[in-house]
Amino acid sequence: MSAVDAVAAKSIWKVFNPGKANEVTALEDVDLKVAAGEFVSLIGPSGCGKSTLLRVIADLTEPTKGEIQVAGKSAHEARLEQRYGIAFQQAALFDWRTVIRNIELPMELKGWDKSKRETRAKELLELVQLPDFANHRPWELSGGMQQRVAIARALALDPSLLLMDEPFGALDEMTRERMQNELLAIRQATGKSVIFVTHSIPEAVYLSDTVVVMSPRPGRITRRIAVSFGTRNEELRESPEFFEHVTQVREALRAR
């Protein structure tokens, strides 16, 4: 593996309850390579193993077979060194902590002093366009604003990789599209590599450099579709080129 790769997964299998009556093969012989700075979306039918693959990369579950490296380290080492940040569908903020204190939490756990934590958290609030909400509680924010706080928290320790598991899935369509644009702006400003799980074909096409299509369970990678747009804006969503890519991904999903 090249040192510049954000993720290199080779021959990953994940079998739950092996040897038992309820054995399930979630992932089968998955190879995935994500270059530094690349935005990759994982898309496939429900239950195909997208989130499981993300959890394997994050070292939240171990593969049954296969090898994986994150930023040149084993997945376990990468987790211990916090080389990635992660955001889920639910923002999972702590209601008893203010917005800024939620963002500070990873830094607090790493032992950063108060002044350094506060400075970094304020930088991140500016990045996610919430500087005026530092002292609000999460329950005072909209769903989209809560997700921006969760993204800021995931970026707190300046990881090179951002893992995102359907972070906009619970949002209404207009908020979702606005959050997509904000995520692209954050990615442009930070240069992070991103692996993004989604069920939405237009979302995957709009955000990604590469759309990775997965089969029904057991999850395998069946197609890698390159997406190379210039400026990504609201006009792009209505363009023939955009719809061509959406159709290409949809046909890949329908293929067996």
CSV table of N, CA, C and O in Angstrom, one decimal, residues 64-189:
chain,number,residue,atom,x,y,z
A,64,THR,N,-13.6,-10.9,9.8
A,64,THR,CA,-13.4,-12.3,10.0
A,64,THR,C,-12.1,-12.7,9.3
A,64,THR,O,-11.3,-13.5,9.8
A,65,LYS,N,-11.9,-12.2,8.1
A,65,LYS,CA,-10.7,-12.4,7.3
A,65,LYS,C,-10.3,-11.1,6.6
A,65,LYS,O,-11.2,-10.2,6.4
A,66,GLY,N,-9.1,-11.0,6.2
A,66,GLY,CA,-8.7,-9.8,5.4
A,66,GLY,C,-7.8,-8.9,6.2
A,66,GLY,O,-7.5,-9.0,7.4
A,67,GLU,N,-7.2,-7.9,5.4
A,67,GLU,CA,-6.3,-6.9,6.0
A,67,GLU,C,-6.8,-5.5,5.7
A,67,GLU,O,-7.4,-5.3,4.6
A,68,ILE,N,-6.6,-4.6,6.6
A,68,ILE,CA,-7.0,-3.2,6.4
A,68,ILE,C,-6.0,-2.3,7.1
A,68,ILE,O,-5.5,-2.6,8.1
A,69,GLN,N,-5.7,-1.2,6.3
A,69,GLN,CA,-4.9,-0.2,6.9
A,69,GLN,C,-5.6,1.2,6.7
A,69,GLN,O,-6.2,1.4,5.7
A,70,VAL,N,-5.4,2.0,7.7
A,70,VAL,CA,-5.9,3.4,7.6
A,70,VAL,C,-4.8,4.3,7.8
A,70,VAL,O,-4.1,4.3,8.9
A,71,ALA,N,-4.5,5.2,6.8
A,71,ALA,CA,-3.4,6.1,6.9
A,71,ALA,C,-2.1,5.4,7.2
A,71,ALA,O,-1.3,5.9,8.0
A,72,GLY,N,-1.9,4.2,6.6
A,72,GLY,CA,-0.6,3.5,6.8
A,72,GLY,C,-0.5,2.7,8.1
A,72,GLY,O,0.5,2.1,8.3
A,73,LYS,N,-1.6,2.7,8.9
A,73,LYS,CA,-1.6,2.0,10.1
A,73,LYS,C,-2.6,0.9,10.1
A,73,LYS,O,-3.5,0.9,9.3
A,74,SER,N,-2.5,-0.1,11.0
A,74,SER,CA,-3.6,-1.0,11.1
A,74,SER,C,-4.9,-0.2,11.6
A,74,SER,O,-4.7,0.8,12.2
A,75,ALA,N,-6.0,-0.8,11.3
A,75,ALA,CA,-7.3,-0.1,11.8
A,75,ALA,C,-7.3,0.1,13.3
A,75,ALA,O,-7.7,1.1,13.8
A,76,HIS,N,-6.7,-0.9,14.0
A,76,HIS,CA,-6.7,-0.8,15.5
A,76,HIS,C,-5.8,0.4,15.9
A,76,HIS,O,-6.1,1.2,16.8
A,77,GLU,N,-4.6,0.5,15.3
A,77,GLU,CA,-3.6,1.6,15.6
A,77,GLU,C,-4.3,2.9,15.2
A,77,GLU,O,-4.1,3.9,16.0
A,78,ALA,N,-4.9,2.9,14.1
A,78,ALA,CA,-5.5,4.2,13.6
A,78,ALA,C,-6.6,4.7,14.6
A,78,ALA,O,-6.7,5.9,14.9
A,79,ARG,N,-7.4,3.7,15.2
A,79,ARG,CA,-8.4,4.1,16.1
A,79,ARG,C,-7.7,4.6,17.4
A,79,ARG,O,-8.2,5.7,18.0
A,80,LEU,N,-6.7,3.9,17.9
A,80,LEU,CA,-6.1,4.4,19.1
A,80,LEU,C,-5.4,5.7,18.9
A,80,LEU,O,-5.4,6.6,19.9
A,81,GLU,N,-4.9,6.0,17.8
A,81,GLU,CA,-4.2,7.3,17.5
A,81,GLU,C,-5.2,8.3,17.0
A,81,GLU,O,-4.8,9.5,16.7
A,82,GLN,N,-6.5,8.0,16.9
A,82,GLN,CA,-7.6,8.9,16.5
A,82,GLN,C,-7.3,9.5,15.1
A,82,GLN,O,-7.4,10.7,15.0
A,83,ARG,N,-6.9,8.7,14.2
A,83,ARG,CA,-6.6,9.2,12.8
A,83,ARG,C,-7.8,9.4,12.0
A,83,ARG,O,-7.7,9.8,10.8
A,84,TYR,N,-9.0,9.1,12.5
A,84,TYR,CA,-10.2,9.3,11.8
A,84,TYR,C,-11.2,10.0,12.7
A,84,TYR,O,-11.1,9.8,14.0
A,85,GLY,N,-12.2,10.7,12.2
A,85,GLY,CA,-13.3,11.1,12.9
A,85,GLY,C,-14.6,10.4,12.3
A,85,GLY,O,-14.6,10.0,11.2
A,86,ILE,N,-15.6,10.3,13.1
A,86,ILE,CA,-16.8,9.6,12.7
A,86,ILE,C,-18.1,10.3,13.1
A,86,ILE,O,-18.2,10.9,14.1
A,87,ALA,N,-19.0,10.3,12.1
A,87,ALA,CA,-20.3,10.9,12.4
A,87,ALA,C,-21.4,9.9,11.9
A,87,ALA,O,-21.3,9.3,10.8
A,88,PHE,N,-22.4,9.8,12.7
A,88,PHE,CA,-23.5,8.8,12.5
A,88,PHE,C,-24.8,9.6,12.1
A,88,PHE,O,-24.9,10.8,12.0
A,89,GLN,N,-25.8,8.8,11.8
A,89,GLN,CA,-27.1,9.4,11.4
A,89,GLN,C,-27.7,10.2,12.5
A,89,GLN,O,-28.2,11.3,12.2
A,90,GLN,N,-27.6,9.8,13.7
A,90,GLN,CA,-28.0,10.6,14.8
A,90,GLN,C,-26.8,11.3,15.4
A,90,GLN,O,-25.7,10.8,15.5
A,91,ALA,N,-27.0,12.6,15.6
A,91,ALA,CA,-25.8,13.4,16.0
A,91,ALA,C,-25.2,13.0,17.3
A,91,ALA,O,-24.0,13.2,17.5
A,92,ALA,N,-26.0,12.3,18.2
A,92,ALA,CA,-25.4,11.8,19.5
A,92,ALA,C,-24.7,12.8,20.3
A,92,ALA,O,-23.6,12.5,20.8
A,93,LEU,N,-25.3,14.0,20.4
A,93,LEU,CA,-24.7,15.0,21.3
A,93,LEU,C,-25.2,14.8,22.7
A,93,LEU,O,-26.2,14.2,22.9
A,94,PHE,N,-24.4,15.4,23.6
A,94,PHE,CA,-24.8,15.3,25.0
A,94,PHE,C,-25.6,16.6,25.4
A,94,PHE,O,-25.0,17.7,25.4
A,95,ASP,N,-26.9,16.4,25.8
A,95,ASP,CA,-27.7,17.5,26.1
A,95,ASP,C,-27.3,18.3,27.3
A,95,ASP,O,-27.6,19.5,27.4
A,96,TRP,N,-26.5,17.7,28.2
A,96,TRP,CA,-26.1,18.5,29.4
A,96,TRP,C,-24.9,19.3,29.1
A,96,TRP,O,-24.4,20.0,30.0
A,97,ARG,N,-24.3,19.2,27.9
A,97,ARG,CA,-23.1,20.0,27.6
A,97,ARG,C,-23.5,21.0,26.5
A,97,ARG,O,-24.3,20.7,25.7
A,98,THR,N,-22.9,22.2,26.6
A,98,THR,CA,-23.2,23.2,25.6
A,98,THR,C,-22.6,22.7,24.2
A,98,THR,O,-21.8,21.7,24.2
A,99,VAL,N,-22.9,23.4,23.2
A,99,VAL,CA,-22.4,23.1,21.8
A,99,VAL,C,-20.9,23.1,21.9
A,99,VAL,O,-20.2,22.1,21.4
A,100,ILE,N,-20.3,24.1,22.4
A,100,ILE,CA,-18.8,24.2,22.4
A,100,ILE,C,-18.2,23.1,23.2
A,100,ILE,O,-17.2,22.5,22.9
A,101,ARG,N,-18.9,22.7,24.3
A,101,ARG,CA,-18.4,21.7,25.2
A,101,ARG,C,-18.5,20.3,24.5
A,101,ARG,O,-17.7,19.4,24.8
A,102,ASN,N,-19.5,20.1,23.7
A,102,ASN,CA,-19.6,18.9,22.9
A,102,ASN,C,-18.5,18.8,21.9
A,102,ASN,O,-17.9,17.7,21.8
A,103,ILE,N,-18.2,19.9,21.3
A,103,ILE,CA,-17.1,19.8,20.3
A,103,ILE,C,-15.7,19.6,21.0
A,103,ILE,O,-14.8,18.9,20.5
A,104,GLU,N,-15.6,20.1,22.2
A,104,GLU,CA,-14.4,20.0,23.0
A,104,GLU,C,-14.1,18.6,23.5
A,104,GLU,O,-13.0,18.2,23.9
A,105,LEU,N,-15.2,17.8,23.6
A,105,LEU,CA,-15.1,16.5,24.3
A,105,LEU,C,-13.9,15.6,23.8
A,105,LEU,O,-13.1,15.1,24.7
A,106,PRO,N,-13.7,15.4,22.5
A,106,PRO,CA,-12.5,14.5,22.1
A,106,PRO,C,-11.2,15.1,22.6
A,106,PRO,O,-10.3,14.4,23.0
A,107,MET,N,-11.1,16.5,22.6
A,107,MET,CA,-9.8,17.1,23.0
A,107,MET,C,-9.7,17.0,24.5
A,107,MET,O,-8.6,16.8,25.0
A,108,GLU,N,-10.8,17.1,25.2
A,108,GLU,CA,-10.8,16.9,26.7
A,108,GLU,C,-10.3,15.5,27.1
A,108,GLU,O,-9.5,15.3,28.0
A,109,LEU,N,-10.8,14.5,26.3
A,109,LEU,CA,-10.4,13.1,26.6
A,109,LEU,C,-8.9,12.9,26.2
A,109,LEU,O,-8.3,12.0,26.8
A,110,LYS,N,-8.4,13.7,25.3
A,110,LYS,CA,-7.0,13.6,25.0
A,110,LYS,C,-6.1,14.4,25.9
A,110,LYS,O,-4.9,14.3,25.8
A,111,GLY,N,-6.7,15.1,26.8
A,111,GLY,CA,-5.9,15.8,27.8
A,111,GLY,C,-5.5,17.2,27.4
A,111,GLY,O,-4.6,17.8,28.0
A,112,TRP,N,-6.1,17.8,26.4
A,112,TRP,CA,-5.7,19.1,26.0
A,112,TRP,C,-6.1,20.1,27.1
A,112,TRP,O,-7.1,19.9,27.8
A,113,ASP,N,-5.4,21.2,27.3
A,113,ASP,CA,-5.7,22.2,28.3
A,113,ASP,C,-6.9,23.0,27.8
A,113,ASP,O,-7.2,23.0,26.6
A,114,LYS,N,-7.6,23.6,28.7
A,114,LYS,CA,-8.8,24.3,28.5
A,114,LYS,C,-8.7,25.4,27.4
A,114,LYS,O,-9.5,25.5,26.5
A,115,SER,N,-7.6,26.2,27.4
A,115,SER,CA,-7.4,27.3,26.5
A,115,SER,C,-7.3,26.7,25.0
A,115,SER,O,-7.9,27.2,24.1
A,116,LYS,N,-6.5,25.7,24.9
A,116,LYS,CA,-6.3,25.1,23.6
A,116,LYS,C,-7.6,24.5,23.1
A,116,LYS,O,-7.9,24.6,21.9
A,117,ARG,N,-8.3,23.8,23.9
A,117,ARG,CA,-9.6,23.2,23.5
A,117,ARG,C,-10.6,24.3,23.0
A,117,ARG,O,-11.2,24.1,22.0
A,118,GLU,N,-10.7,25.3,23.8
A,118,GLU,CA,-11.6,26.4,23.4
A,118,GLU,C,-11.2,27.1,22.1
A,118,GLU,O,-12.1,27.4,21.3
A,119,THR,N,-10.0,27.3,21.9
A,119,THR,CA,-9.5,27.9,20.6
A,119,THR,C,-9.9,27.0,19.5
A,119,THR,O,-10.4,27.5,18.4
A,120,ARG,N,-9.6,25.7,19.6
A,120,ARG,CA,-9.8,24.8,18.5
A,120,ARG,C,-11.3,24.7,18.3
A,120,ARG,O,-11.8,24.7,17.1
A,121,ALA,N,-12.1,24.6,19.3
A,121,ALA,CA,-13.6,24.5,19.2
A,121,ALA,C,-14.2,25.7,18.5
A,121,ALA,O,-15.1,25.6,17.7
A,122,LYS,N,-13.7,26.9,18.8
A,122,LYS,CA,-14.2,28.1,18.2
A,122,LYS,C,-13.8,28.1,16.7
A,122,LYS,O,-14.6,28.6,15.8
A,123,GLU,N,-12.6,27.6,16.3
A,123,GLU,CA,-12.3,27.5,14.9
A,123,GLU,C,-13.3,26.6,14.2
A,123,GLU,O,-13.7,26.9,13.1
A,124,LEU,N,-13.6,25.5,14.8
A,124,LEU,CA,-14.5,24.6,14.2
A,124,LEU,C,-16.0,25.1,14.1
A,124,LEU,O,-16.7,24.9,13.1
A,125,LEU,N,-16.4,25.9,15.1
A,125,LEU,CA,-17.7,26.5,15.0
A,125,LEU,C,-17.8,27.5,13.8
A,125,LEU,O,-18.8,27.6,13.2
A,126,GLU,N,-16.7,28.2,13.6
A,126,GLU,CA,-16.6,29.0,12.4
A,126,GLU,C,-16.7,28.2,11.1
A,126,GLU,O,-17.4,28.6,10.2
A,127,LEU,N,-16.0,27.1,11.1
A,127,LEU,CA,-16.0,26.2,9.9
A,127,LEU,C,-17.4,25.7,9.6
A,127,LEU,O,-17.7,25.7,8.4
A,128,VAL,N,-18.1,25.3,10.6
A,128,VAL,CA,-19.5,24.8,10.4
A,128,VAL,C,-20.6,25.9,10.5
A,128,VAL,O,-21.7,25.6,10.5
A,129,GLN,N,-20.1,27.1,10.5
A,129,GLN,CA,-21.0,28.3,10.5
A,129,GLN,C,-22.0,28.3,11.7
A,129,GLN,O,-23.2,28.7,11.5
A,130,LEU,N,-21.5,28.1,12.9
A,130,LEU,CA,-22.3,28.1,14.1
A,130,LEU,C,-21.6,28.9,15.2
A,130,LEU,O,-21.8,28.6,16.4
A,131,PRO,N,-20.9,30.0,14.9
A,131,PRO,CA,-20.2,30.7,15.9
A,131,PRO,C,-21.1,31.3,17.0
A,131,PRO,O,-20.7,31.5,18.1
A,132,ASP,N,-22.3,31.6,16.6
A,132,ASP,CA,-23.2,32.3,17.6
A,132,ASP,C,-24.0,31.3,18.5
A,132,ASP,O,-24.8,31.7,19.3
A,133,PHE,N,-23.7,30.0,18.3
A,133,PHE,CA,-24.5,29.0,19.0
A,133,PHE,C,-23.6,28.2,20.0
A,133,PHE,O,-24.0,27.2,20.5
A,134,ALA,N,-22.4,28.8,20.3
A,134,ALA,CA,-21.4,28.1,21.2
A,134,ALA,C,-22.0,27.7,22.5
A,134,ALA,O,-21.7,26.6,23.0
A,135,ASN,N,-22.8,28.5,23.1
A,135,ASN,CA,-23.3,28.3,24.5
A,135,ASN,C,-24.8,27.8,24.5
A,135,ASN,O,-25.4,27.7,25.6
A,136,HIS,N,-25.3,27.4,23.3
A,136,HIS,CA,-26.6,26.8,23.3
A,136,HIS,C,-26.5,25.3,23.7
A,136,HIS,O,-25.4,24.7,23.6
A,137,ARG,N,-27.6,24.7,24.0
A,137,ARG,CA,-27.7,23.3,24.3
A,137,ARG,C,-28.1,22.6,23.0
A,137,ARG,O,-28.9,23.2,22.2
A,138,PRO,N,-27.8,21.3,22.8
A,138,PRO,CA,-28.1,20.7,21.5
A,138,PRO,C,-29.6,20.7,21.2
A,138,PRO,O,-30.0,20.8,20.1
A,139,TRP,N,-30.4,20.5,22.3
A,139,TRP,CA,-31.9,20.5,22.0
A,139,TRP,C,-32.5,21.8,21.6
A,139,TRP,O,-33.6,21.9,21.1
A,140,GLU,N,-31.7,22.9,21.6
A,140,GLU,CA,-32.1,24.2,21.1
A,140,GLU,C,-31.8,24.3,19.7
A,140,GLU,O,-32.2,25.4,19.1
A,141,LEU,N,-31.2,23.4,19.0
A,141,LEU,CA,-30.7,23.5,17.6
A,141,LEU,C,-31.6,22.6,16.7
A,141,LEU,O,-32.2,21.6,17.2
A,142,SER,N,-31.7,23.0,15.5
A,142,SER,CA,-32.4,22.1,14.5
A,142,SER,C,-31.6,20.9,14.2
A,142,SER,O,-30.4,20.8,14.6
A,143,GLY,N,-32.2,19.9,13.5
A,143,GLY,CA,-31.5,18.7,13.2
A,143,GLY,C,-30.2,18.9,12.4
A,143,GLY,O,-29.2,18.3,12.6
A,144,GLY,N,-30.4,19.8,11.4
A,144,GLY,CA,-29.2,20.1,10.5
A,144,GLY,C,-28.1,20.8,11.3
A,144,GLY,O,-26.9,20.5,11.1
A,145,MET,N,-28.4,21.7,12.2
A,145,MET,CA,-27.4,22.3,13.1
A,145,MET,C,-26.8,21.3,14.0
A,145,MET,O,-25.6,21.4,14.2
A,146,GLN,N,-27.5,20.4,14.5
A,146,GLN,CA,-27.0,19.4,15.4
A,146,GLN,C,-25.9,18.5,14.6
A,146,GLN,O,-24.9,18.2,15.1
A,147,GLN,N,-26.3,18.2,13.4
A,147,GLN,CA,-25.3,17.4,12.6
A,147,GLN,C,-24.0,18.2,12.3
A,147,GLN,O,-23.0,17.7,12.2
A,148,ARG,N,-24.2,19.5,12.1
A,148,ARG,CA,-23.0,20.4,11.9
A,148,ARG,C,-22.1,20.3,13.2
A,148,ARG,O,-20.9,20.3,13.1
A,149,VAL,N,-22.7,20.3,14.3
A,149,VAL,CA,-21.9,20.2,15.6
A,149,VAL,C,-21.3,18.8,15.6
A,149,VAL,O,-20.1,18.7,16.0
A,150,ALA,N,-22.0,17.8,15.2
A,150,ALA,CA,-21.4,16.4,15.2
A,150,ALA,C,-20.2,16.3,14.3
A,150,ALA,O,-19.2,15.7,14.6
A,151,ILE,N,-20.3,17.0,13.1
A,151,ILE,CA,-19.2,17.0,12.2
A,151,ILE,C,-18.0,17.8,12.8
A,151,ILE,O,-16.9,17.3,12.7
A,152,ALA,N,-18.3,18.9,13.4
A,152,ALA,CA,-17.2,19.7,14.0
A,152,ALA,C,-16.5,18.8,15.1
A,152,ALA,O,-15.3,18.8,15.2
A,153,ARG,N,-17.3,18.1,15.9
A,153,ARG,CA,-16.7,17.2,16.9
A,153,ARG,C,-15.8,16.1,16.3
A,153,ARG,O,-14.8,15.8,16.8
A,154,ALA,N,-16.3,15.6,15.1
A,154,ALA,CA,-15.5,14.6,14.5
A,154,ALA,C,-14.2,15.1,13.9
A,154,ALA,O,-13.2,14.3,13.8
A,155,LEU,N,-14.2,16.4,13.7
A,155,LEU,CA,-13.0,17.0,13.1
A,155,LEU,C,-12.1,17.6,14.2
A,155,LEU,O,-11.0,18.2,13.9
A,156,ALA,N,-12.5,17.5,15.5
A,156,ALA,CA,-11.8,18.2,16.6
A,156,ALA,C,-10.3,17.9,16.6
A,156,ALA,O,-9.5,18.8,16.9
A,157,LEU,N,-9.9,16.7,16.4
A,157,LEU,CA,-8.5,16.3,16.6
A,157,LEU,C,-7.8,16.4,15.2
A,157,LEU,O,-6.7,15.8,15.1
A,158,ASP,N,-8.4,17.0,14.2
A,158,ASP,CA,-7.8,17.2,12.9
A,158,ASP,C,-7.4,15.8,12.3
A,158,ASP,O,-6.3,15.7,11.8
A,159,PRO,N,-8.3,14.8,12.2
A,159,PRO,CA,-8.0,13.6,11.6
A,159,PRO,C,-7.9,13.7,10.1
A,159,PRO,O,-8.5,14.7,9.5
A,160,SER,N,-7.2,12.8,9.4
A,160,SER,CA,-7.0,12.9,8.0
A,160,SER,C,-8.2,12.3,7.3
A,160,SER,O,-8.5,12.5,6.1
A,161,LEU,N,-9.0,11.5,8.0
A,161,LEU,CA,-10.1,10.7,7.4
A,161,LEU,C,-11.4,11.0,8.2
A,161,LEU,O,-11.4,11.0,9.4
A,162,LEU,N,-12.5,11.2,7.5
A,162,LEU,CA,-13.8,11.4,8.1
A,162,LEU,C,-14.7,10.3,7.6
A,162,LEU,O,-14.9,10.1,6.4
A,163,LEU,N,-15.3,9.5,8.5
A,163,LEU,CA,-16.2,8.4,8.3
A,163,LEU,C,-17.6,8.9,8.6
A,163,LEU,O,-17.8,9.4,9.7
A,164,MET,N,-18.5,8.7,7.7
A,164,MET,CA,-19.9,9.2,7.8
A,164,MET,C,-20.9,8.2,7.5
A,164,MET,O,-20.9,7.7,6.3
A,165,ASP,N,-21.7,7.8,8.4
A,165,ASP,CA,-22.7,6.8,8.2
A,165,ASP,C,-24.1,7.4,8.1
A,165,ASP,O,-24.8,7.6,9.1
A,166,GLU,N,-24.6,7.7,6.9
A,166,GLU,CA,-25.9,8.3,6.6
A,166,GLU,C,-26.1,9.5,7.5
A,166,GLU,O,-27.2,9.6,8.2
A,167,PRO,N,-25.2,10.5,7.6
A,167,PRO,CA,-25.4,11.6,8.5
A,167,PRO,C,-26.6,12.5,8.2
A,167,PRO,O,-27.0,13.2,9.1
A,168,PHE,N,-27.1,12.5,7.0
A,168,PHE,CA,-28.2,13.4,6.6
A,168,PHE,C,-29.5,12.6,6.4
A,168,PHE,O,-30.5,13.1,5.9
A,169,GLY,N,-29.5,11.3,6.7
A,169,GLY,CA,-30.6,10.4,6.4
A,169,GLY,C,-31.9,10.8,7.1
A,169,GLY,O,-33.0,10.6,6.6
A,170,ALA,N,-31.8,11.5,8.3
A,170,ALA,CA,-33.0,11.8,9.0
A,170,ALA,C,-33.5,13.2,8.8
A,170,ALA,O,-34.5,13.7,9.4
A,171,LEU,N,-32.8,13.9,7.8
A,171,LEU,CA,-33.2,15.3,7.6
A,171,LEU,C,-34.2,15.5,6.4
A,171,LEU,O,-34.2,14.6,5.6
A,172,ASP,N,-34.9,16.5,6.4
A,172,ASP,CA,-35.8,16.8,5.3
A,172,ASP,C,-35.0,17.1,4.1
A,172,ASP,O,-33.8,17.5,4.2
A,173,GLU,N,-35.6,17.1,2.9
A,173,GLU,CA,-34.9,17.1,1.6
A,173,GLU,C,-34.1,18.5,1.5
A,173,GLU,O,-33.0,18.5,1.0
A,174,MET,N,-34.8,19.6,1.8
A,174,MET,CA,-34.1,20.9,1.6
A,174,MET,C,-32.9,21.0,2.6
A,174,MET,O,-31.9,21.5,2.2
A,175,THR,N,-33.1,20.6,3.8
A,175,THR,CA,-32.0,20.7,4.8
A,175,THR,C,-30.9,19.7,4.4
A,175,THR,O,-29.7,20.1,4.5
A,176,ARG,N,-31.3,18.6,3.8
A,176,ARG,CA,-30.3,17.6,3.4
A,176,ARG,C,-29.4,18.2,2.3
A,176,ARG,O,-28.2,18.1,2.3
A,177,GLU,N,-30.0,18.8,1.3
A,177,GLU,CA,-29.3,19.4,0.2
A,177,GLU,C,-28.4,20.5,0.7
A,177,GLU,O,-27.2,20.7,0.2
A,178,ARG,N,-28.8,21.3,1.6
A,178,ARG,CA,-28.0,22.4,2.2
A,178,ARG,C,-26.8,21.8,3.0
A,178,ARG,O,-25.7,22.3,2.8
A,179,MET,N,-27.1,20.7,3.7
A,179,MET,CA,-26.0,20.1,4.4
A,179,MET,C,-24.9,19.5,3.5
A,179,MET,O,-23.7,19.4,3.8
A,180,GLN,N,-25.4,19.0,2.3
A,180,GLN,CA,-24.5,18.4,1.3
A,180,GLN,C,-23.5,19.5,0.9
A,180,GLN,O,-22.3,19.3,0.8
A,181,ASN,N,-24.1,20.7,0.6
A,181,ASN,CA,-23.2,21.8,0.2
A,181,ASN,C,-22.2,22.2,1.3
A,181,ASN,O,-21.1,22.6,1.0
A,182,GLU,N,-22.7,22.2,2.5
A,182,GLU,CA,-21.9,22.6,3.6
A,182,GLU,C,-20.7,21.6,3.8
A,182,GLU,O,-19.6,21.9,4.1
A,183,LEU,N,-21.1,20.3,3.6
A,183,LEU,CA,-20.0,19.3,3.7
A,183,LEU,C,-19.0,19.4,2.7
A,183,LEU,O,-17.8,19.3,2.9
A,184,LEU,N,-19.4,19.7,1.4
A,184,LEU,CA,-18.4,20.0,0.4
A,184,LEU,C,-17.5,21.2,0.7
A,184,LEU,O,-16.3,21.1,0.4
A,185,ALA,N,-18.1,22.2,1.3
A,185,ALA,CA,-17.3,23.4,1.6
A,185,ALA,C,-16.3,23.0,2.7
A,185,ALA,O,-15.1,23.4,2.7
A,186,ILE,N,-16.7,22.2,3.7
A,186,ILE,CA,-15.8,21.7,4.8
A,186,ILE,C,-14.7,20.9,4.2
A,186,ILE,O,-13.5,21.0,4.5
A,187,ARG,N,-15.1,20.0,3.3
A,187,ARG,CA,-14.1,19.1,2.7
A,187,ARG,C,-13.1,20.0,1.8
A,187,ARG,O,-11.9,19.7,1.9
A,188,GLN,N,-13.6,21.0,1.1
A,188,GLN,CA,-12.7,21.9,0.4
A,188,GLN,C,-11.8,22.6,1.3
A,188,GLN,O,-10.6,22.8,1.0
A,189,ALA,N,-12.3,23.1,2.4
A,189,ALA,CA,-11.4,23.9,3.3
A,189,ALA,C,-10.4,23.0,4.1
A,189,ALA,O,-9.3,23.5,4.4
